[in-house]
XYZ file of C-alpha atoms in Angstrom:
575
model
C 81.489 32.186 -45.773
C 78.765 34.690 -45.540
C 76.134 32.374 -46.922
C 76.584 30.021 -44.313
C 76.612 33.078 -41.797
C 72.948 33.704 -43.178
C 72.048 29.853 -43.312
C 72.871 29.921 -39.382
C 70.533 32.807 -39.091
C 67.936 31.475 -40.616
C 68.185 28.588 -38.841
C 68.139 30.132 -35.668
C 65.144 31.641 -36.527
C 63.731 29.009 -36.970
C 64.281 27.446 -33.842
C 63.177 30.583 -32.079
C 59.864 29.770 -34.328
C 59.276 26.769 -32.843
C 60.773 26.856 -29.020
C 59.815 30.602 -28.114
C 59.721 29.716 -24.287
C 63.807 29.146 -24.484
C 64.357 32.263 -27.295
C 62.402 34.879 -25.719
C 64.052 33.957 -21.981
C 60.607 33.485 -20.266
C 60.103 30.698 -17.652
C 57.753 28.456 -18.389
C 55.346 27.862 -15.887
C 53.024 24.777 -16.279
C 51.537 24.079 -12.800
C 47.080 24.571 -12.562
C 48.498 27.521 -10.121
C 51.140 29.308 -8.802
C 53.057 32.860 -7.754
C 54.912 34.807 -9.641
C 56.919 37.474 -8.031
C 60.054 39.351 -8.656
C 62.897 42.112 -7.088
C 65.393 43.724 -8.666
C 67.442 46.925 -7.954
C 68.609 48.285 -10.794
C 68.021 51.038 -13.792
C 67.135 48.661 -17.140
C 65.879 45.329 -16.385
C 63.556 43.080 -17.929
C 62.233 39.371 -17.383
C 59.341 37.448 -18.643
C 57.179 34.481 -17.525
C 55.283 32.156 -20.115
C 52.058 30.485 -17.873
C 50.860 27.516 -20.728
C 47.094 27.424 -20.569
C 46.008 23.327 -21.293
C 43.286 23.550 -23.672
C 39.516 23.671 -22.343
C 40.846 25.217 -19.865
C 41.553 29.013 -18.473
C 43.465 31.233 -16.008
C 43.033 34.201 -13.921
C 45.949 35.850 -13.518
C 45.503 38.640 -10.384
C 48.383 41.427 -9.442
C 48.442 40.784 -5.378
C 51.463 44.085 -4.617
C 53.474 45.938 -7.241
C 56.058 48.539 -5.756
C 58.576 50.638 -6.776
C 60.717 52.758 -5.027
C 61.049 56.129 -7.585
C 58.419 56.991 -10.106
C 55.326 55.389 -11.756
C 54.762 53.345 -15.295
C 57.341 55.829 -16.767
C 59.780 53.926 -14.632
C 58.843 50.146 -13.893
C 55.450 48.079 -15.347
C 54.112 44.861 -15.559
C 52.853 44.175 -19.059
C 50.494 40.710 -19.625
C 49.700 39.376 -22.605
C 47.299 36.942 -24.490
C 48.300 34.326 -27.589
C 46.009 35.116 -30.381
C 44.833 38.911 -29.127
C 46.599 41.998 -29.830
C 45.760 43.952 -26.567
C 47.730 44.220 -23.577
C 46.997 44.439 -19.637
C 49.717 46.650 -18.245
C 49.749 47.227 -14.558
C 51.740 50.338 -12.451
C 53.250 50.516 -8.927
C 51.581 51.797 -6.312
C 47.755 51.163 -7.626
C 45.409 49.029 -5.633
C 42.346 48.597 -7.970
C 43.976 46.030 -10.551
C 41.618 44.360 -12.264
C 42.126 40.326 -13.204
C 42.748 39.037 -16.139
C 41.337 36.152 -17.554
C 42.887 34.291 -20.470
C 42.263 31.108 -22.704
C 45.200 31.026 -24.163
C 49.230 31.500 -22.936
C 49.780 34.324 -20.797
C 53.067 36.001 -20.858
C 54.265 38.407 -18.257
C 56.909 41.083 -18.269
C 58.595 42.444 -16.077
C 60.643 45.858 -16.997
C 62.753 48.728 -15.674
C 63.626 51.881 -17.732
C 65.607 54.594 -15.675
C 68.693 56.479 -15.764
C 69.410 55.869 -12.342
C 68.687 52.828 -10.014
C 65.697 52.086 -7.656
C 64.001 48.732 -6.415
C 60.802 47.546 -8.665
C 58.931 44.180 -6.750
C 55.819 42.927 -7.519
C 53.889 39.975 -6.772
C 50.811 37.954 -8.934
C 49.309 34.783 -8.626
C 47.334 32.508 -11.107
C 45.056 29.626 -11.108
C 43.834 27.421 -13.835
C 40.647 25.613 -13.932
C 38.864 23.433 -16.387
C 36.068 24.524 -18.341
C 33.694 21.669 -16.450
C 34.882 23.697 -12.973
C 32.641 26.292 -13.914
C 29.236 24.852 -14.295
C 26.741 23.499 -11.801
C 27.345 20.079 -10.384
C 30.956 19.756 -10.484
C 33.321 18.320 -7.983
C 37.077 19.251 -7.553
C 39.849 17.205 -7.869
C 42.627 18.307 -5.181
C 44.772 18.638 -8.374
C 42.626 20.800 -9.710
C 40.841 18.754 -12.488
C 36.519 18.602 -12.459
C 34.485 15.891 -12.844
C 30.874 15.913 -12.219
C 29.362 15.800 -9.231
C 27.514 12.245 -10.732
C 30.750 10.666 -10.967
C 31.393 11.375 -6.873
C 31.554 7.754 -4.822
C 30.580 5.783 -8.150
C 33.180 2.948 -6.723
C 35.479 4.504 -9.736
C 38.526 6.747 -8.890
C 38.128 9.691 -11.419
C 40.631 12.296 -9.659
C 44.259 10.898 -9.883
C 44.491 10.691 -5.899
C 40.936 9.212 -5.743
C 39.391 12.330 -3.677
C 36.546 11.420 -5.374
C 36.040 8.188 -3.829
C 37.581 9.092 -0.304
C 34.675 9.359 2.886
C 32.260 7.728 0.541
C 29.291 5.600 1.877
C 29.682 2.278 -0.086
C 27.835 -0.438 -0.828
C 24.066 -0.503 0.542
C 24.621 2.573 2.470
C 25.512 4.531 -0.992
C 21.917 3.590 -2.207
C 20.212 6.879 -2.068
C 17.558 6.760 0.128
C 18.379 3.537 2.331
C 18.213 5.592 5.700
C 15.002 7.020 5.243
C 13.495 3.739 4.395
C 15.527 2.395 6.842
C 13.279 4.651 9.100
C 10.284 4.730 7.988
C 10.458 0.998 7.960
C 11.343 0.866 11.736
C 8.506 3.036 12.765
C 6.171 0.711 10.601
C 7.582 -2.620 12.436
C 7.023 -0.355 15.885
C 3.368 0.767 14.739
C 2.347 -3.272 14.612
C 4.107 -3.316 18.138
C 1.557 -3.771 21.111
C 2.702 -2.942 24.830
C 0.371 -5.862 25.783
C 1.500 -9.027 23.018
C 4.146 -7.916 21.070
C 4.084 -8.931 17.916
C 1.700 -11.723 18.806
C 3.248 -14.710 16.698
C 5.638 -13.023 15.297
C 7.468 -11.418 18.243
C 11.062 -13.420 17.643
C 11.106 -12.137 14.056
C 10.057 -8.638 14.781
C 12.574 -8.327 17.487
C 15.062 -9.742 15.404
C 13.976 -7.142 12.412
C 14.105 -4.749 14.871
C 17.585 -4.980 16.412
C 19.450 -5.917 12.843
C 17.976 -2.426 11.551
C 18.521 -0.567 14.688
C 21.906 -1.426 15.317
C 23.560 1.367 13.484
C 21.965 3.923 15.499
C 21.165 2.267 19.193
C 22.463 4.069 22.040
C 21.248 1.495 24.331
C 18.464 -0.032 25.688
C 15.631 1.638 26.277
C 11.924 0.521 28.134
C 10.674 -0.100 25.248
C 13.286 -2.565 24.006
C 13.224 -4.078 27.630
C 9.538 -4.464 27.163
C 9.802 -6.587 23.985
C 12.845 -8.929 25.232
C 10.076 -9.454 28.551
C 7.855 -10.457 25.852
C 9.712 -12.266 23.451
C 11.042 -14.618 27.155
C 7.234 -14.991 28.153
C 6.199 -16.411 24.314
C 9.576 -18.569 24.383
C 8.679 -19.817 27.515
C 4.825 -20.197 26.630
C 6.125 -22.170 23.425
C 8.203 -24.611 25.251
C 5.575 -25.163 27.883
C 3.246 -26.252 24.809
C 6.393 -28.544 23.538
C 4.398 -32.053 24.800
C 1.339 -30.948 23.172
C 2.183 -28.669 20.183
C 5.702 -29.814 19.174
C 7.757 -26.915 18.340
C 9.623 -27.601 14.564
C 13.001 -26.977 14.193
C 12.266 -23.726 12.056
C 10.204 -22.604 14.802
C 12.960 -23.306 17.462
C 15.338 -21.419 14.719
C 13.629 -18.484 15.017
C 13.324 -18.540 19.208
C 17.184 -19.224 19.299
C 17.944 -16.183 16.855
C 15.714 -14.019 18.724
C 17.400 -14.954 22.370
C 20.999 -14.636 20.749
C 20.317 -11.211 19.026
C 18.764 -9.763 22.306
C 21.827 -11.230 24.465
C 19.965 -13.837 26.024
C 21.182 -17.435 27.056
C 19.927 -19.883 24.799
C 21.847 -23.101 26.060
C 20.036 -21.912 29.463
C 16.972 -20.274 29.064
C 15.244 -20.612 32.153
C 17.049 -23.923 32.731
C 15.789 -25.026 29.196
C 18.990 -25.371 26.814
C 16.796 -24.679 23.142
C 20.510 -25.392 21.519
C 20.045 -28.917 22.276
C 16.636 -29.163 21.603
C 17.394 -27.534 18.018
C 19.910 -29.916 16.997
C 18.034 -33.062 18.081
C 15.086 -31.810 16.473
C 16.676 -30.978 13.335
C 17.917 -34.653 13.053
C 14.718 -36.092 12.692
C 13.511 -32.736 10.441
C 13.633 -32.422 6.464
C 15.808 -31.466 4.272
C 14.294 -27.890 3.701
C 14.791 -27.267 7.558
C 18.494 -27.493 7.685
C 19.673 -24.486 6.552
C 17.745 -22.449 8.791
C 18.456 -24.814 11.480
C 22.247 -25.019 10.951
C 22.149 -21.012 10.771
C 20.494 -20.402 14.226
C 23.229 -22.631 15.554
C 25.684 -21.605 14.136
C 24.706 -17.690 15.120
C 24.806 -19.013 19.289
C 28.133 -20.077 18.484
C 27.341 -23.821 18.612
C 29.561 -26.302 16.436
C 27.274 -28.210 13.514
C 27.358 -31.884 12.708
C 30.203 -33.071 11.147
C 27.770 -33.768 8.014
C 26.208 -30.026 8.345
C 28.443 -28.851 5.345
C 27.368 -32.458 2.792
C 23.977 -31.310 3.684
C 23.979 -27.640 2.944
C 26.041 -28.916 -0.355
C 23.258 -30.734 -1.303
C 20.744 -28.260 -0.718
C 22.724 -26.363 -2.939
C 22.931 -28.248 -5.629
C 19.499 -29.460 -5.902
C 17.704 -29.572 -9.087
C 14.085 -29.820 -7.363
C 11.795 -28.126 -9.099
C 10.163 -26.502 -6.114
C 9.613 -22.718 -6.961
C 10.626 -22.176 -3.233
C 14.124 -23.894 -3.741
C 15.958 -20.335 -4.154
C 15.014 -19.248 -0.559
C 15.992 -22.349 0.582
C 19.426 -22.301 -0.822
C 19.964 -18.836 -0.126
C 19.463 -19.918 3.643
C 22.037 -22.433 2.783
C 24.521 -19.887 1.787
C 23.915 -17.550 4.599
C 24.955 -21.286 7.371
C 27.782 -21.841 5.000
C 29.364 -18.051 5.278
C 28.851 -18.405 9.041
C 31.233 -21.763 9.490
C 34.312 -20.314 8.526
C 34.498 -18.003 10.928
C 32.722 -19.797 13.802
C 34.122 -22.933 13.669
C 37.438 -25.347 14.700
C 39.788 -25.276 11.629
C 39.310 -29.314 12.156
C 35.462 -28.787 11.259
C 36.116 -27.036 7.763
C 38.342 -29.467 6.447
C 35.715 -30.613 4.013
C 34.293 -27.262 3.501
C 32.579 -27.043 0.209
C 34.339 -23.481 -1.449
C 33.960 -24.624 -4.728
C 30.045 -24.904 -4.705
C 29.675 -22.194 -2.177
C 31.209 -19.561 -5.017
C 29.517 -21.253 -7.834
C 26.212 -20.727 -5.301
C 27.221 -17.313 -5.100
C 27.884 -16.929 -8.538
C 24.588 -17.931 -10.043
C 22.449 -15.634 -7.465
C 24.049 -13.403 -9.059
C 23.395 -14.463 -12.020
C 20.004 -15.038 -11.434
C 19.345 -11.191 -11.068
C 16.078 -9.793 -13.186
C 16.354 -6.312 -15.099
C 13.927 -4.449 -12.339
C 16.907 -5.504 -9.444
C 14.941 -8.323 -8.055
C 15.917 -11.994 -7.842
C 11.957 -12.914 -8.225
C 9.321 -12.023 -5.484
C 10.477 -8.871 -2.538
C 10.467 -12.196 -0.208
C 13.089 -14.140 -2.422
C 14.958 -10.895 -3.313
C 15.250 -10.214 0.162
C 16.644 -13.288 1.378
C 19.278 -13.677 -1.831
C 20.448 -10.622 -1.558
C 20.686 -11.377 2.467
C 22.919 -14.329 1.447
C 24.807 -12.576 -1.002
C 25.459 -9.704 1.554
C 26.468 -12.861 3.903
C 29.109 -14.030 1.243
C 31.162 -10.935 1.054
C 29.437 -9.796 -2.123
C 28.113 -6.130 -0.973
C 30.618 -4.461 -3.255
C 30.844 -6.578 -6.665
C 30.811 -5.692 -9.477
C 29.239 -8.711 -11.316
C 25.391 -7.916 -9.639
C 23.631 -4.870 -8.918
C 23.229 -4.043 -5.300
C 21.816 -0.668 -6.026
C 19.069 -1.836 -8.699
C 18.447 -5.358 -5.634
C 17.714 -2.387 -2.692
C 15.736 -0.046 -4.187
C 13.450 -2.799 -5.539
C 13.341 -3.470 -1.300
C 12.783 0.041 -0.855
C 10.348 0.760 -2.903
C 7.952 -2.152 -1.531
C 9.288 -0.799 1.773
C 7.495 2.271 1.154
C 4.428 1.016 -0.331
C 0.878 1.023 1.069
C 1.201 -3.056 0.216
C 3.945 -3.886 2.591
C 3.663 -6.271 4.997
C 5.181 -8.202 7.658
C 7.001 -10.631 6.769
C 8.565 -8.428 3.722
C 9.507 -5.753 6.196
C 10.902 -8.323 8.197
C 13.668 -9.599 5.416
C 14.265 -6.245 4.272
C 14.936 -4.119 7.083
C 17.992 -5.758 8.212
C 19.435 -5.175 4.414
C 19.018 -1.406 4.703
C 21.252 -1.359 7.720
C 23.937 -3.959 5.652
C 22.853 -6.587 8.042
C 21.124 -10.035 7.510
C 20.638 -13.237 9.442
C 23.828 -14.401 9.901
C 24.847 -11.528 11.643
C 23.385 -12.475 14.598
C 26.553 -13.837 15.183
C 28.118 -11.059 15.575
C 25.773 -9.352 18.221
C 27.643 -7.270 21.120
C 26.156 -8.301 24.379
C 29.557 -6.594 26.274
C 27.916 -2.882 27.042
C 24.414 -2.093 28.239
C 22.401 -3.471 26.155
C 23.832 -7.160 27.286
C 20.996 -9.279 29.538
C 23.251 -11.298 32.385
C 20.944 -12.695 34.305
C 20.782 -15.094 31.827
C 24.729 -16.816 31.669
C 27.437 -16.375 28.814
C 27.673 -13.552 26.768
C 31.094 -13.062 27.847
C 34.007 -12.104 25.246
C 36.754 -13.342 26.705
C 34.802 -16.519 25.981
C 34.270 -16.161 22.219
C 37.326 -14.847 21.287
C 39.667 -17.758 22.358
C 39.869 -20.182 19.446
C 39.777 -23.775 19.464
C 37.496 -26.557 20.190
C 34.453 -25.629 22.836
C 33.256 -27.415 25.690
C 29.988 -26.600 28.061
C 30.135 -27.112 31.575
C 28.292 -26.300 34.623
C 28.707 -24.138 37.286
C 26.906 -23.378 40.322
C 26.375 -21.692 44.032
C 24.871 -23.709 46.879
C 24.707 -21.863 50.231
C 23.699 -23.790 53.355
C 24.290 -27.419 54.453
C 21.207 -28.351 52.786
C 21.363 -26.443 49.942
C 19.326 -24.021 50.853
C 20.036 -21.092 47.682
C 21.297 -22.668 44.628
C 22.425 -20.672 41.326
C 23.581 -22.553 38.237
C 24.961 -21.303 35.260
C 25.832 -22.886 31.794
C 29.210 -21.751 30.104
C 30.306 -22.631 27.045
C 34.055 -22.222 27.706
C 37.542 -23.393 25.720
C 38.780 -27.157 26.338
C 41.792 -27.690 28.932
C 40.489 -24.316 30.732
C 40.747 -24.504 34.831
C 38.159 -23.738 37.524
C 39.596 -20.606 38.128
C 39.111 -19.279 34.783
C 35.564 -20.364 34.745
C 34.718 -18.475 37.484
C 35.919 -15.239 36.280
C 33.845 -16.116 33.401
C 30.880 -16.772 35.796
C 31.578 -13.348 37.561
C 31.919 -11.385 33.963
C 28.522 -13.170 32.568
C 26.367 -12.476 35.853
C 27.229 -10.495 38.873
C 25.915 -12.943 41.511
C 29.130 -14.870 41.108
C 31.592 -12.244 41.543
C 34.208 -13.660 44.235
C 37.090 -12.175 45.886
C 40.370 -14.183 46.566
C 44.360 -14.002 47.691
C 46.873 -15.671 46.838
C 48.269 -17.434 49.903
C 51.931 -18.868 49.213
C 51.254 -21.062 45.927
C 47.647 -21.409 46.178
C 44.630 -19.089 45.159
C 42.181 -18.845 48.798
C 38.730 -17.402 47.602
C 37.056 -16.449 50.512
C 34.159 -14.399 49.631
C 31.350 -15.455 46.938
C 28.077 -13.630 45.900
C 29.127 -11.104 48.755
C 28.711 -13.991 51.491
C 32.224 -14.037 53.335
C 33.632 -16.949 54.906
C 32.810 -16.728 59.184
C 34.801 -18.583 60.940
C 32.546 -17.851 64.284
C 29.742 -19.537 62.231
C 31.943 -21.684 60.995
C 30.631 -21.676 57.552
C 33.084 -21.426 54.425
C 33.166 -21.576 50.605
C 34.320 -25.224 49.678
C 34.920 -26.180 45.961
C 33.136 -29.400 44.507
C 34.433 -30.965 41.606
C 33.218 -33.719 39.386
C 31.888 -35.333 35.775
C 28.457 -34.761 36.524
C 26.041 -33.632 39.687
C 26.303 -37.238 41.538
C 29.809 -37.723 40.948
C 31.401 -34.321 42.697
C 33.894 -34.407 45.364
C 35.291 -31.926 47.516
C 38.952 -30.813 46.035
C 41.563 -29.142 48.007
C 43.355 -28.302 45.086
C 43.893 -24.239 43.959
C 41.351 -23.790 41.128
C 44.355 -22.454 38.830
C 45.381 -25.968 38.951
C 42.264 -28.157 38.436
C 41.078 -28.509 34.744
C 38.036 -29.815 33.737
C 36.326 -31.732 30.793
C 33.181 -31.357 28.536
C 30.302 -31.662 30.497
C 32.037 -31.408 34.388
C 30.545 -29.330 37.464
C 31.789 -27.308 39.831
C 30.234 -26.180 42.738
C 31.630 -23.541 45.160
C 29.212 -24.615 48.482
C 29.368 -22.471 51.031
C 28.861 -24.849 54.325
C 30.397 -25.862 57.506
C 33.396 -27.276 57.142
C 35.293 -30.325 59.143
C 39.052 -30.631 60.008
């Protein structure tokens, strides 16, 4: 019976051995930090605390208060001690100059009372672990307390287990360091070739559009010299189609004019009275092969719906086999008029969208990457990696974006840049390219009216599109007339145009009252109807300009088709 006493104790020992934290009595306190504070009122007390210390890492332990009510040390303590060292840190109420400790291995803490009578002993420490890596140079904290280094901050990879690494990052083009000065010094280059007298001489549509793609981020709105170059950039698009009879404009050329007018808010289906939009897509039909892309991308950017063969073409730019060392920026072009269709046009249109060679496109540009970033010459790189911005791609994996833009950047800042590279690149540094023009806001002040339809409300309604006319005649003979082009939803009434008219150009803002079931609008352009004068607004309604006939109707009931105009004609009136 007493051997098997002794083979308990021995057992028991040896559980002690190997579990101290539950032999010994101490809490075990794992947490990177933490408090540990205790009261007690009596005469012989102790407790202890256990604070595990991971490996490659440490703790500093510090002694915040430590009272006691009757005597010193000879009464109450705090003892701490290290695994692995012999010494001990033992601290005394009523001191104020404790010292930290610092430990690499498991702290322990105890807490004892030793009197013949009672008293209150209450103290209060706190720790905090950190990592070995916390304590160099270059190091970012986790919120759980863990350090990576600082290289490893907004690498697209989550290090710290909440991803606080990768939270307020700049991603993508803007994580590239150095894109925003480049982004500026590029600007002031493109403004240094600016003259106050031509522009940009030839080259005005593409330096505008250069210019407002990398300015975007940081415009505030429109300033004289931005007025200045949209004056110029109307006078050499108006020059230009003056010269049409005797210097035909190509379709790439017109590409360019209709970017520029859509990126600086300007009417292209009425410039002037000249609708370019049209004049694009007939002169693409007679154009080659190469000029589609660029073509079908300027139209789609004014919001215009392609031919129903636009997407068989692009496809077959795509997968050409030519031979032409040019083919790349063709294609890429290609890519950037296919990413714009899905979003720009009827659901009917994309029926025979091509998304199987559109990602295989995408796929070998990406492929087609070099080891120094670029996808061949800075004019080829830029425009891929425009088209692979276009396609969504800005934050694969399966290319290098970083390696592509400082290849840009670094011509950028050369002394052999020139125009045309600064005009593919700048755009990039500001995570734009050419099909963005798309997505230009003309609804604050930097939006041009006088020119017709840059109107929201207009854009954002889905569906098939129709154009129709709308215009002002004041006097019996037509003495003022204003006309403006809308692109506007189908099965939309007068009424709604109008408001359209009024939010697109201020000259046909109209007031009106609703007189039992039917809308009266009695003042136009500010001119009120007088019956003295016996002059009042009458609407005109019709197919086309010889076809119109005075309706009685309420405009919120008449509905018109593709190609119909309305007239409001202020004029004398007969009973």
């Amino acid at each position: 019976m007493d051997f098997l006493k002794f083979l308990g104790f021995i057992f028991l020992l040896l559980i002690c051995k190997f579990h101290v934290a539950f032999c010994d009595g101490c809490s075990r306190l794992t947490g990177a930090s933490g408090t540990i504070s205790n009261e007690k009122y009596d005469h012989r007390y102790s407790k202890c605390w256990k604070i595990i210390v991971p490996s490659n890492s440490y703790v500093q332990l510090n002694m915040n208060s430590f009272y006691a009510s009757s005597g010193g040390c000879s009464y109450t303590k705090v003892e701490v001690s290290i695994a692995n060292r012999n010494e001990k840190f033992t601290f005394c109420p009523g001191e104020s100059n404790w010292q930290p400790v610092i430990a690499f291995d498991d702290i322990t803490v105890y807490h004892e009372m030793s009197h013949y009578s009672t008293f209150t002993s209450r103290f209060q420490m706190t720790y905090k672990g950190e990592n070995f890596l916390c304590a160099q140079k270059n190091i970012f904290k986790c919120y759980s307390g863990a350090c990576i280094l600082q290289s490893q901050v907004c690498d697209g990879i989550k290090h710290c287990y909440d991803g606080d690494d990768e939270k307020g990052c700049a991603t993508g083009v803007f994580a590239v360091p150095g894109v925003d000065e480049s982004r500026l010094n590029g600007t002031r280059w493109l403004k240094k070739k600016w003259s106050l007298s031509s522009g940009w001489q030839e080259n005005t549509h593409r330096g505008i559009i250069a210019f407002y793609l990398a300015t975007e981020k940081n415009a505030t709105g429109i300033d004289m010299e931005r007025k200045l170059m949209v004056k110029q950039l109307e006078v050499q698009t108006l020059a230009a189609i003056l010269r049409n009879e005797t210097d035909p404009l190509t379709a790439n050329q017109l590409s360019m004019f209709v970017n520029a007018l859509t990126v600086t808010c300007q009417d292209p289906y009425n410039f002037y009275g000249y609708d370019l939009v049209k004049m694009l897509k007939e002169k693409v039909e007679t154009s080659s092969l190469t000029a589609h892309p660029v073509s079908y991308l300027a139209l789609c950017n004014a919001g215009e719906i392609l031919p129903v063969n636009a997407t068989n073409v692009l496809t077959e730019v795509l997968n050409s086999d030519s031979e032409y060392p040019f083919l790349l920026d063709v294609q890429a072009a290609a890519l950037m008029a296919l990413s714009c269709i899905p979003d720009d046009q009827p659901d009917e249109s994309n029926s025979s969208y091509p998304l199987i060679n559109y990602l295989e496109a995408v796929k070998k540009f990406k492929q087609l990457q070099l080891d120094d970033g670029s996808f061949g010459n800075v004019y080829t790189t830029a425009i891929v990696t425009q088209a692979l911005l276009s396609a969504g791609a800005e934050n694969s994996k399966d290319w290098n974006l970083k390696a592509a833009v400082s290849h840009l950047m670094k011509h950028l800042n050369s002394s052999s840049v020139d125009f045309l590279a600064t005009y593919f690149i700048l755009p990039i540094l500001n995570r734009k390219c050419l099909s963005d023009i798309r997505y230009t806001d003309c609804t604050d002040g930097l939006q041009h009216k006088s020119q017709g339809d840059s109107v929201p409300d207009v854009k954002s309604k889905l569906g098939p599109k129709m154009r129709v006319q709308y215009s002002l005649y004041i006097g019996d003979e037509k003495d003022i007339v204003h006309t403006l082009s809308l692109r506007v939803p189908e099965n939309i009434t007068v009424f709604d145009i109008m408001q359209l008219a009024e939010e697109a150009d201020s000259k046909y803002k109209f007031q009106w009252k609703l007189m039992g079931q039917k809308i009266y609008i009695y003042d136009v352009a500010g001119i009120i109807n007088d019956f003295e004068d016996g002059l009042f607004w009458l609407l005109y309604v019709g197919k086309d300009v010889d076809s119109v006939t005075h309706n009685t109707e309420s405009p919120d009931k008449v509905t018109v088709n593709d190609g119909a105009q309305i007239i409001m004609w202020y004029k004398k009136a007969t009973i």
